Tab-separated table of C-alpha atoms in Angstrom:
chain	number	residue	atom	x	y	z
A	1	MET	CA	-0.067	-0.026	0.125
A	2	ASN	CA	1.445	3.496	-1.069
A	3	GLY	CA	2.038	5.040	2.690
A	4	SER	CA	1.688	8.818	1.063
A	5	ILE	CA	-1.752	8.323	0.525
A	6	PRO	CA	-3.464	9.648	3.500
A	7	GLY	CA	-4.544	7.539	6.148
A	8	VAL	CA	-2.606	4.251	4.984
A	9	LYS	CA	0.451	5.022	7.156
A	10	ALA	CA	-1.863	4.867	10.180
A	11	LEU	CA	-3.736	1.938	8.714
A	12	VAL	CA	-0.372	-0.349	8.042
A	13	LEU	CA	0.497	0.495	11.220
A	14	VAL	CA	-3.049	-0.697	13.177
A	15	MET	CA	-2.517	-3.980	11.115
A	16	GLN	CA	1.066	-4.426	12.450
A	17	PHE	CA	0.105	-3.790	15.807
A	18	ILE	CA	-2.901	-6.356	16.267
A	19	GLY	CA	-0.376	-8.788	14.588
A	20	SER	CA	2.173	-8.246	17.362
A	21	LEU	CA	-0.540	-9.270	19.742
A	22	TYR	CA	-0.253	-12.949	18.227
A	23	ALA	CA	3.027	-12.986	18.232
A	24	PRO	CA	4.629	-13.092	21.991
A	25	THR	CA	8.112	-12.403	20.429
A	26	VAL	CA	7.281	-8.924	18.970
A	27	SER	CA	6.930	-6.129	21.383
A	28	THR	CA	3.508	-4.329	20.886
A	29	ALA	CA	4.558	-1.060	22.955
A	30	PRO	CA	6.655	0.656	20.296
A	31	LEU	CA	4.222	-0.474	17.611
A	32	GLU	CA	1.494	1.184	19.818
A	33	GLU	CA	3.500	4.407	20.149
A	34	GLN	CA	3.477	4.624	16.650
A	35	VAL	CA	0.015	3.992	16.032
A	36	GLU	CA	-0.910	6.949	18.321
A	37	ILE	CA	1.961	9.562	16.772
A	38	ALA	CA	0.229	8.638	13.119
A	39	LEU	CA	-3.265	8.900	14.464
A	40	ALA	CA	-2.200	12.266	15.749
A	41	GLU	CA	-0.799	14.169	12.933
A	42	GLN	CA	-2.740	16.490	11.048
A	43	GLN	CA	-4.315	15.215	8.137
A	44	PRO	CA	-4.857	17.175	5.303
A	45	PHE	CA	-8.361	15.496	5.043
A	46	THR	CA	-10.530	12.862	6.328
A	47	CYS	CA	-10.565	9.806	4.439
A	48	GLY	CA	-11.827	6.148	4.272
A	49	PHE	CA	-8.240	4.853	5.007
A	50	GLU	CA	-8.082	6.672	8.405
A	51	VAL	CA	-11.585	5.500	9.233
A	52	GLN	CA	-10.553	1.667	8.578
A	53	ALA	CA	-7.683	2.453	10.668
A	54	LEU	CA	-9.583	3.979	13.509
A	55	VAL	CA	-12.214	0.808	13.594
A	56	LEU	CA	-9.463	-1.779	13.884
A	57	TYR	CA	-7.578	0.124	16.032
A	58	SER	CA	-10.646	0.520	18.609
A	59	ILE	CA	-11.551	-2.876	18.324
A	60	ALA	CA	-7.956	-3.916	19.690
A	61	VAL	CA	-7.726	-1.235	22.097
A	62	TYR	CA	-11.105	-2.384	23.710
A	63	TRP	CA	-9.893	-5.995	24.164
A	64	TYR	CA	-6.266	-4.642	25.303
A	65	ASP	CA	-8.311	-3.416	28.228
A	66	ASN	CA	-8.368	0.171	27.645
A	67	ILE	CA	-12.199	0.796	27.399
A	68	GLN	CA	-12.497	4.412	27.733
A	69	ARG	CA	-9.918	5.083	24.780
A	70	ALA	CA	-11.446	2.494	22.629
A	71	ARG	CA	-14.921	4.107	22.811
A	72	GLU	CA	-13.108	7.404	22.029
A	73	ILE	CA	-11.463	6.013	19.023
A	74	LEU	CA	-14.796	4.309	17.902
A	75	ASP	CA	-16.306	7.469	18.160
A	76	MET	CA	-14.143	9.411	16.456
A	77	ALA	CA	-14.423	6.969	13.604
A	78	THR	CA	-17.941	6.996	13.456
A	79	SER	CA	-17.754	10.984	13.386
A	80	LYS	CA	-15.348	10.945	10.569
A	81	ALA	CA	-17.285	8.388	8.861
A	82	LEU	CA	-20.677	10.609	8.834
A	83	ALA	CA	-18.571	13.355	7.780
A	84	LEU	CA	-17.501	11.833	4.503
A	85	GLY	CA	-21.102	10.121	3.896
A	86	MET	CA	-19.663	6.691	4.219
A	87	ASN	CA	-23.306	5.516	5.444
A	88	SER	CA	-24.523	6.316	2.054
A	89	GLY	CA	-24.835	3.872	-0.891
A	90	GLN	CA	-23.393	6.320	-3.289
A	91	PHE	CA	-20.024	6.877	-1.531
A	92	ALA	CA	-18.643	3.526	-2.532
A	93	ALA	CA	-19.127	4.246	-6.038
A	94	GLY	CA	-18.023	7.817	-6.116
A	95	ASN	CA	-14.875	7.043	-4.229
A	96	SER	CA	-13.412	4.091	-5.701
A	97	GLN	CA	-12.250	5.568	-8.987
A	98	GLY	CA	-13.962	2.783	-10.967
A	99	ASP	CA	-12.103	0.177	-8.963
A	100	PRO	CA	-14.700	-2.636	-7.637
A	101	VAL	CA	-12.528	-3.898	-4.925
A	102	LEU	CA	-11.700	-0.575	-3.363
A	103	ALA	CA	-15.600	0.468	-3.449
A	104	GLU	CA	-16.156	-3.328	-1.690
A	105	SER	CA	-13.811	-2.303	0.731
A	106	TRP	CA	-15.660	1.011	1.407
A	107	ARG	CA	-18.977	-0.807	2.061
A	108	ARG	CA	-17.449	-3.476	4.154
A	109	THR	CA	-15.508	-0.323	6.451
A	110	TRP	CA	-19.081	0.948	7.251
A	111	TRP	CA	-20.505	-2.253	8.143
A	112	GLN	CA	-17.658	-3.149	9.949
A	113	LEU	CA	-17.861	0.283	11.858
A	114	TYR	CA	-21.329	-0.648	12.464
A	115	LEU	CA	-20.629	-4.358	13.845
A	116	ALA	CA	-17.996	-3.203	16.008
A	117	ASP	CA	-20.215	-0.250	17.696
A	118	ALA	CA	-23.022	-2.669	17.979
A	119	HIS	CA	-20.455	-5.273	19.789
A	120	ILE	CA	-18.809	-2.800	22.270
A	121	ALA	CA	-22.242	-1.247	23.065
A	122	SER	CA	-23.386	-4.498	23.629
A	123	SER	CA	-20.585	-5.491	25.833
A	124	ASN	CA	-20.835	-2.313	27.771
A	125	HIS	CA	-24.679	-2.695	28.371
A	126	ALA	CA	-25.295	0.244	26.579
A	127	THR	CA	-28.692	1.757	25.646
A	128	THR	CA	-27.743	2.771	22.178
A	129	PHE	CA	-24.732	3.377	20.151
A	130	GLY	CA	-23.785	5.795	17.586
A	131	THR	CA	-24.323	3.996	14.039
A	132	SER	CA	-27.346	2.510	15.489
A	133	GLN	CA	-30.219	2.095	13.136
A	134	ARG	CA	-32.250	4.649	15.345
A	135	ASN	CA	-29.588	7.190	15.026
A	136	VAL	CA	-28.198	6.653	11.061
A	137	LEU	CA	-29.827	6.220	8.019
A	138	ALA	CA	-27.377	3.565	6.277
A	139	THR	CA	-28.355	2.831	2.586
A	140	VAL	CA	-24.816	0.937	1.956
A	141	GLU	CA	-24.813	-1.865	-0.189
A	142	LEU	CA	-24.259	-5.237	1.324
A	143	PRO	CA	-20.605	-7.035	0.965
A	144	CYS	CA	-19.700	-9.824	-0.761
A	145	GLU	CA	-18.348	-13.128	-0.087
A	146	GLU	CA	-15.091	-13.430	1.062
A	147	ALA	CA	-13.960	-15.622	-1.337
A	148	ASN	CA	-15.043	-12.914	-4.302
A	149	TYR	CA	-13.395	-10.411	-1.997
A	150	ASN	CA	-9.976	-11.818	-1.779
A	151	SER	CA	-9.900	-12.955	-5.662
A	152	GLY	CA	-10.942	-9.574	-6.957
A	153	ASN	CA	-14.106	-10.871	-8.673
A	154	ILE	CA	-16.553	-8.449	-6.952
A	155	PRO	CA	-20.279	-9.406	-8.390
A	156	HIS	CA	-23.089	-6.578	-8.428
A	157	PRO	CA	-23.821	-5.803	-4.988
A	158	LYS	CA	-27.340	-6.675	-3.390
A	159	THR	CA	-28.861	-3.959	-1.300
A	160	LEU	CA	-30.651	-3.759	2.430
A	161	GLU	CA	-33.840	-3.951	0.074
A	162	ASP	CA	-33.036	-7.410	-1.418
A	163	TYR	CA	-32.102	-8.824	1.986
A	164	ASP	CA	-35.258	-7.307	3.969
A	165	ASN	CA	-37.398	-8.864	0.829
A	166	ARG	CA	-35.438	-11.939	0.587
A	167	GLU	CA	-38.635	-14.084	1.864
A	168	PHE	CA	-40.772	-12.967	-1.608
A	169	ALA	CA	-37.603	-13.171	-4.001
A	170	LEU	CA	-39.120	-15.053	-6.898
A	171	ASP	CA	-35.358	-16.475	-7.991
A	172	ASP	CA	-34.504	-19.602	-5.693
A	173	ASP	CA	-31.232	-18.918	-6.191
A	174	THR	CA	-31.063	-15.955	-4.410
A	175	ASP	CA	-28.218	-15.938	-2.022
A	176	PHE	CA	-26.409	-13.671	0.291
A	177	SER	CA	-22.703	-13.823	1.764
A	178	SER	CA	-22.158	-14.526	5.305
A	179	PHE	CA	-20.967	-11.110	6.113
A	180	ALA	CA	-24.635	-9.903	4.925
A	181	TYR	CA	-26.373	-12.403	7.026
A	182	LEU	CA	-24.217	-11.281	9.843
A	183	ILE	CA	-25.166	-8.020	9.507
A	184	GLY	CA	-28.807	-8.724	8.854
A	185	LEU	CA	-28.701	-10.468	12.428
A	186	ALA	CA	-27.192	-7.430	14.173
A	187	ARG	CA	-29.842	-5.012	12.416
A	188	SER	CA	-32.392	-7.299	13.817
A	189	LEU	CA	-31.073	-7.453	17.377
A	190	ASP	CA	-30.696	-3.834	17.175
A	191	HIS	CA	-34.307	-3.468	16.253
A	192	THR	CA	-35.553	-5.995	18.845
A	193	ILE	CA	-33.120	-5.898	22.004
A	194	ILE	CA	-30.622	-3.148	22.020
A	195	GLY	CA	-31.809	0.018	23.928
A	196	ILE	CA	-35.132	-1.382	24.799
A	197	PRO	CA	-36.057	-0.858	28.254
A	198	ARG	CA	-36.167	-3.931	30.336
A	199	ASN	CA	-37.701	-2.012	33.435
A	200	SER	CA	-40.351	-4.601	33.945
A	201	GLU	CA	-41.530	-8.320	33.023
A	202	GLU	CA	-43.847	-7.222	30.468
A	203	ASN	CA	-41.191	-5.539	28.281
A	204	VAL	CA	-38.799	-8.300	28.809
A	205	HIS	CA	-41.416	-10.609	27.601
A	206	ALA	CA	-42.286	-8.842	24.754
A	207	ILE	CA	-38.536	-8.567	23.904
A	208	CYS	CA	-38.343	-12.412	24.481
A	209	THR	CA	-41.076	-12.692	21.513
A	210	ASN	CA	-39.724	-10.345	18.916
A	211	ALA	CA	-36.403	-11.432	19.037
A	212	ASP	CA	-37.291	-15.254	18.823
A	213	ALA	CA	-39.085	-14.403	16.220
A	214	SER	CA	-36.430	-12.447	14.676
A	215	VAL	CA	-33.756	-15.345	14.892
A	216	ALA	CA	-36.358	-17.703	13.996
A	217	ALA	CA	-37.044	-16.239	10.597
A	218	TRP	CA	-33.243	-15.739	10.347
A	219	LEU	CA	-32.553	-19.293	10.747
A	220	SER	CA	-35.537	-20.319	8.339
A	221	LEU	CA	-34.346	-18.035	5.737
A	222	LEU	CA	-30.402	-18.808	5.236
A	223	SER	CA	-29.694	-20.283	2.254
A	224	LYS	CA	-28.598	-23.673	1.864
A	225	SER	CA	-25.052	-22.966	1.434
A	226	LYS	CA	-24.792	-21.219	4.760
A	227	ARG	CA	-26.425	-23.967	6.643
A	228	LYS	CA	-23.070	-25.551	7.454
A	229	PHE	CA	-20.262	-23.928	9.532
A	230	PHE	CA	-17.132	-25.362	7.375
A	231	ARG	CA	-17.114	-24.049	3.742
A	232	ASP	CA	-16.171	-26.719	0.609
A	233	ASP	CA	-12.540	-26.237	1.690
A	234	ARG	CA	-12.855	-27.389	5.205
A	235	THR	CA	-12.190	-23.890	6.305
A	236	LEU	CA	-14.702	-22.443	8.784
A	237	ASP	CA	-16.836	-19.780	8.096
A	238	GLU	CA	-16.270	-17.337	10.735
A	239	LEU	CA	-19.028	-14.693	10.254
A	240	LEU	CA	-21.485	-17.544	10.472
A	241	PHE	CA	-19.852	-18.794	13.561
A	242	LYS	CA	-19.992	-15.185	15.224
A	243	ALA	CA	-23.981	-14.902	13.870
A	244	ASN	CA	-24.742	-18.217	15.958
A	245	MET	CA	-22.535	-16.941	18.797
A	246	LEU	CA	-24.308	-14.251	18.998
A	247	ILE	CA	-28.207	-15.879	18.711
A	248	GLN	CA	-26.999	-17.987	21.826
A	249	VAL	CA	-25.766	-15.250	23.807
A	250	TYR	CA	-28.737	-13.115	23.582
A	251	THR	CA	-30.891	-16.260	23.805
A	252	VAL	CA	-29.257	-16.529	27.508
A	253	ASP	CA	-29.514	-12.545	27.888
A	254	ILE	CA	-33.001	-11.804	27.491
A	255	HIS	CA	-34.500	-15.136	28.581
A	256	ARG	CA	-32.913	-15.144	32.029
A	257	SER	CA	-34.620	-12.914	33.970
A	258	LEU	CA	-38.263	-14.987	33.187
A	259	SER	CA	-36.248	-18.120	34.031
A	260	THR	CA	-35.641	-20.045	37.104
A	261	LEU	CA	-31.862	-19.119	36.960
A	262	ALA	CA	-31.516	-16.780	39.865
A	263	TYR	CA	-29.108	-13.523	39.697
A	264	SER	CA	-26.576	-13.148	42.131
A	265	ALA	CA	-25.015	-10.281	43.661
A	266	ILE	CA	-21.613	-11.704	42.986
A	267	GLU	CA	-21.994	-11.518	39.251
A	268	ALA	CA	-21.576	-7.506	39.530
A	269	VAL	CA	-18.109	-8.548	39.664
A	270	SER	CA	-18.185	-9.673	35.997
A	271	SER	CA	-17.575	-6.967	33.507
A	272	CYS	CA	-19.393	-9.014	30.707
A	273	ALA	CA	-22.242	-10.118	32.370
A	274	PRO	CA	-25.661	-7.910	32.151
A	275	PRO	CA	-27.127	-6.445	35.328
A	276	PRO	CA	-29.802	-8.006	37.182
A	277	PRO	CA	-33.450	-6.789	36.379
A	278	PRO	CA	-34.811	-4.106	38.915
A	279	GLU	CA	-37.446	-6.778	39.677
A	280	ARG	CA	-38.545	-9.765	40.901
A	281	LEU	CA	-39.954	-12.328	38.772
A	282	ALA	CA	-43.708	-11.706	39.197
A	283	PRO	CA	-46.197	-14.647	39.750
A	284	VAL	CA	-48.110	-14.235	36.805
A	285	TYR	CA	-44.661	-15.462	34.716
A	286	TYR	CA	-43.993	-18.451	37.117
A	287	SER	CA	-45.892	-20.794	34.857
A	288	ASP	CA	-43.816	-20.076	31.970
A	289	ALA	CA	-40.313	-20.049	33.611
A	290	HIS	CA	-39.435	-23.720	32.533
A	291	ILE	CA	-39.833	-22.453	29.022
A	292	HIS	CA	-37.250	-19.670	29.420
A	293	THR	CA	-34.973	-22.011	31.195
A	294	THR	CA	-35.183	-24.738	28.603
A	295	LYS	CA	-34.209	-21.982	25.727
A	296	ILE	CA	-31.487	-20.648	27.956
A	297	LEU	CA	-29.849	-24.398	28.782
A	298	ARG	CA	-30.186	-25.389	25.150
A	299	ALA	CA	-28.549	-22.141	24.026
A	300	ILE	CA	-25.769	-22.978	26.121
A	301	GLU	CA	-25.831	-26.519	24.865
A	302	ARG	CA	-25.129	-25.076	21.251
A	303	MET	CA	-22.400	-22.564	22.129
A	304	THR	CA	-20.387	-25.441	23.864
A	305	ASP	CA	-20.934	-27.437	20.877
A	306	MET	CA	-19.297	-24.432	18.520
A	307	LEU	CA	-16.686	-24.345	21.001
A	308	THR	CA	-15.758	-27.875	20.421
A	309	LEU	CA	-15.639	-27.348	16.792
A	310	PRO	CA	-12.331	-28.466	15.329
A	311	THR	CA	-10.819	-24.943	15.001
A	312	ARG	CA	-8.692	-22.457	16.911
A	313	ILE	CA	-10.136	-20.713	19.412
A	314	ALA	CA	-7.571	-17.566	19.307
A	315	VAL	CA	-8.650	-16.732	15.585
A	316	HIS	CA	-12.173	-16.113	16.676
A	317	SER	CA	-13.227	-12.458	17.306
A	318	PRO	CA	-12.281	-11.188	20.767
A	319	PHE	CA	-15.779	-10.234	21.061
A	320	THR	CA	-16.648	-13.890	21.930
A	321	ILE	CA	-14.883	-13.684	25.176
A	322	CYS	CA	-17.941	-11.329	26.650
A	323	MET	CA	-20.121	-13.980	24.889
A	324	ILE	CA	-18.503	-17.060	26.675
A	325	ALA	CA	-18.254	-15.508	29.893
A	326	THR	CA	-22.198	-14.335	29.971
A	327	MET	CA	-22.868	-17.691	28.931
A	328	THR	CA	-20.757	-19.120	31.698
A	329	ILE	CA	-22.291	-17.343	34.369
A	330	ALA	CA	-25.999	-18.289	33.533
A	331	HIS	CA	-24.445	-21.978	33.486
A	332	LEU	CA	-23.238	-21.244	36.945
A	333	SER	CA	-26.500	-20.370	38.042
A	334	ALA	CA	-28.081	-23.313	36.732
A	335	CYS	CA	-25.423	-25.485	38.481
A	336	LYS	CA	-26.655	-23.922	41.468
A	337	TYR	CA	-30.047	-23.830	41.107
A	338	VAL	CA	-31.618	-26.174	38.554
A	339	LEU	CA	-29.169	-29.244	37.326
A	340	LYS	CA	-28.603	-32.365	39.571
A	341	GLY	CA	-26.946	-35.406	39.516
A	342	GLU	CA	-25.532	-36.594	36.090
A	343	GLN	CA	-26.977	-33.255	34.530
A	344	LEU	CA	-24.789	-31.195	36.989
A	345	LYS	CA	-21.828	-33.403	36.315
A	346	ILE	CA	-22.325	-33.111	32.535
A	347	ALA	CA	-22.823	-29.075	33.193
A	348	ARG	CA	-19.439	-28.887	35.003
A	349	GLU	CA	-17.420	-30.448	32.186
A	350	ARG	CA	-19.079	-27.921	29.723
A	351	ILE	CA	-18.193	-25.357	31.808
A	352	ARG	CA	-14.872	-26.460	31.650
A	353	VAL	CA	-14.536	-26.280	27.770
A	354	ALA	CA	-15.739	-22.350	28.363
A	355	MET	CA	-13.218	-21.871	30.760
A	356	GLY	CA	-10.736	-23.573	28.772
A	357	ALA	CA	-11.327	-21.329	25.877
A	358	LEU	CA	-11.321	-18.051	27.738
A	359	GLU	CA	-7.938	-19.173	28.663
A	360	VAL	CA	-6.853	-19.475	25.384
A	361	PHE	CA	-8.004	-15.812	24.913
A	362	ALA	CA	-6.245	-14.575	27.823
A	363	GLU	CA	-2.825	-15.323	26.256
A	364	VAL	CA	-3.498	-12.988	23.500
A	365	TRP	CA	-6.034	-10.136	25.011
A	366	PRO	CA	-5.158	-8.466	28.593
A	367	ARG	CA	-9.120	-8.171	29.122
A	368	GLY	CA	-9.890	-11.737	28.364
A	369	LYS	CA	-7.289	-12.361	31.308
A	370	LYS	CA	-9.279	-10.021	33.439
A	371	VAL	CA	-12.537	-11.512	32.341
A	372	VAL	CA	-11.358	-15.111	32.892
A	373	ARG	CA	-10.354	-13.917	36.781
A	374	GLU	CA	-13.720	-12.362	37.126
A	375	VAL	CA	-15.897	-15.713	36.002
A	376	LYS	CA	-13.795	-17.331	38.528
A	377	ILE	CA	-14.615	-15.152	41.324
A	378	VAL	CA	-18.088	-15.695	40.398
A	379	ALA	CA	-17.899	-19.508	40.064
A	380	ARG	CA	-16.133	-19.945	43.463
A	381	GLU	CA	-18.758	-18.004	45.223
A	382	LEU	CA	-21.910	-19.735	43.305
A	383	LEU	CA	-20.320	-23.366	43.480
A	384	SER	CA	-19.114	-22.610	47.124
A	385	LEU	CA	-15.749	-23.680	46.691
A	386	GLY	CA	-12.721	-22.601	48.857
A	387	ALA	CA	-11.830	-22.475	52.516
A	388	GLY	CA	-14.862	-21.767	54.709
A	389	THR	CA	-17.432	-22.036	52.027
A	390	GLU	CA	-18.309	-25.747	51.676
A	391	ALA	CA	-20.714	-25.799	54.798
A	392	ARG	CA	-22.155	-22.436	53.712
A	393	GLU	CA	-26.019	-22.470	54.319
A	394	PRO	CA	-28.889	-20.994	52.313
A	395	THR	CA	-29.189	-18.253	55.033
A	396	GLU	CA	-25.683	-17.499	55.117
A	397	VAL	CA	-25.933	-17.166	51.126
A	398	ARG	CA	-28.862	-14.880	51.235
A	399	SER	CA	-26.993	-12.600	53.331
A	400	LEU	CA	-24.720	-11.957	50.807
A	401	LEU	CA	-27.128	-10.882	47.967
A	402	ASP	CA	-29.086	-7.898	47.184
A	403	ALA	CA	-32.753	-8.671	47.435
A	404	ASN	CA	-33.181	-6.866	44.252
A	405	ALA	CA	-30.601	-8.768	42.547
A	406	LEU	CA	-31.896	-12.305	43.008
A	407	LEU	CA	-35.461	-13.506	41.659
A	408	ILE	CA	-35.419	-16.651	43.449
A	409	LEU	CA	-34.069	-17.763	46.526
A	410	ASP	CA	-36.367	-20.359	47.945
A	411	ASP	CA	-35.228	-23.847	46.551
A	412	SER	CA	-38.809	-25.327	46.545
A	413	LEU	CA	-38.943	-23.177	43.380
A	414	THR	CA	-36.479	-24.494	41.339
A	415	ILE	CA	-37.855	-27.083	38.851
A	416	ASP	CA	-35.729	-29.970	38.268
A	417	ALA	CA	-34.017	-30.164	34.764
A	418	ASP	CA	-35.714	-33.328	34.051
A	419	SER	CA	-38.898	-31.893	33.379
A	420	PHE	CA	-37.444	-29.358	30.556
A	421	ALA	CA	-37.375	-32.445	28.361
A	422	ARG	CA	-41.014	-33.242	28.634
A	423	ALA	CA	-41.966	-29.521	27.996
A	424	ASP	CA	-44.015	-29.037	25.039
A	425	LEU	CA	-42.214	-25.848	23.288
A	426	THR	CA	-44.037	-26.385	19.981
A	427	GLY	CA	-46.110	-23.309	19.153
A	428	TYR	CA	-44.637	-21.170	22.369
A	429	PHE	CA	-43.561	-18.534	19.953
A	430	GLY	CA	-44.885	-20.769	16.780
A	431	PHE	CA	-41.599	-22.428	16.222
A	432	PRO	CA	-41.483	-25.683	14.290
A	433	SER	CA	-40.058	-27.915	16.665
A	434	SER	CA	-38.256	-30.515	14.517
A	435	ASP	CA	-36.888	-28.055	11.969
A	436	TRP	CA	-34.057	-26.989	14.458
A	437	GLU	CA	-33.397	-30.430	15.595
A	438	LEU	CA	-30.747	-31.287	12.698
A	439	GLU	CA	-27.591	-33.364	12.945
A	440	LEU	CA	-24.155	-31.823	13.395
A	441	GLY	CA	-22.174	-34.446	11.921
A	442	LEU	CA	-18.311	-34.787	12.466
A	443	ALA	CA	-16.924	-36.406	9.653
A	444	SER	CA	-13.552	-36.901	11.798
A	445	SER	CA	-15.432	-38.672	14.493
A	446	ASP	CA	-17.929	-41.155	15.538
A	447	VAL	CA	-19.879	-38.371	17.526
A	448	SER	CA	-23.109	-37.020	16.335
A	449	LEU	CA	-24.019	-34.008	18.324
A	450	ARG	CA	-27.839	-32.498	18.391
A	451	THR	CA	-28.015	-29.003	17.970
A	452	GLY	CA	-30.819	-26.594	17.882
A	453	PHE	CA	-29.986	-24.886	14.864
A	454	PRO	CA	-29.756	-25.718	11.378
A	455	PHE	CA	-25.938	-26.523	10.402
A	456	GLU	CA	-23.977	-29.486	10.001
A	457	VAL	CA	-20.138	-29.799	9.636
A	458	THR	CA	-18.847	-31.384	6.975
A	459	GLY	CA	-15.721	-31.503	5.194
A	460	VAL	CA	-13.400	-31.828	8.390
């Protein structure tokens, strides 16, 4: 890349800095200093390359555990992108000099900014974010497949209108890229979950209903080529992986306050875990609690299955860290309040899978190391581990917890996990029961895992 082009120097330095995080023998401090100097240099004008540098750098700084600085950098990227008009469908064509690869790069820049903004807002439990569809009208066309982008063979881009009307497409071969599907899912979650008040059970119930409907629609309208995690060349589709992780973590997040998985005050230690609901679970919802608990336990199982896929954990997006932490804390609550016997033993093994994944991320990202410690502190309290906690009685546990931070304190209200398998979920949200239970066949083993999403692992 030509370093004389405004913004390119900073972009190259940012990529080198991120690369150094994965190379233990390379010192990151000098590269970070060079990035800061490059970004501080007075540019003659704002350009797309500068926005690219800022977006990538904000993600790295966030997981380098400088959250405030990351937010500042991302806000700067948003401000510059909007000043350039990168949210407009005309920007890519008007600023690419007829180069389709550069035009595709500009489209990807806006959507990566949108996704990073949404991820950081969600991880910080923010009520809104700068590029949210509630704040910014985006008419940018959707990205193409990674293979097309890498080869330079850029097809005619599809639009948001194409995506939003995909259920009525007359062409059976109509397909969208994995990136487009991820964007589509994020937009749905933006509309149905992010920033929607959860100050009453009625609001939470509505959020669950709307979000579950959006997820069901997303899953049912996936093209056949997107119903497997692995491509024909045996490489993992990271974008589909991230999309499915989002589905599972949001399922855990939104359904938990209506479930039997109690919140404990110790969970406030976690910077990833969502805050507890402001009210106790109203009696009117007790009849539905087992359904919400079932959805959570299934989501946890699916996420753990994804973590056992034959891939390198460290190459996944670092935003996976908070997803795993949120899921694990809910799983710990299940171990304390719901699961018994063999189910409890299996759950502890699955928690070990999650903790192992977090430990791998912690080797790269400093904030990952912090998150691991936070989850361990929560676990030791919920599982009554360590000196002086083994014989702790329920009354002693109650004294540690804020009344508003715990939904269920009475063990008599806890539902036996065995009953979940017998629960008739068909029709609760109008979902078909059988379509989501497809085989995830691992060609490299004799194991066949039952999952709750229409994906199979092939070519491994």
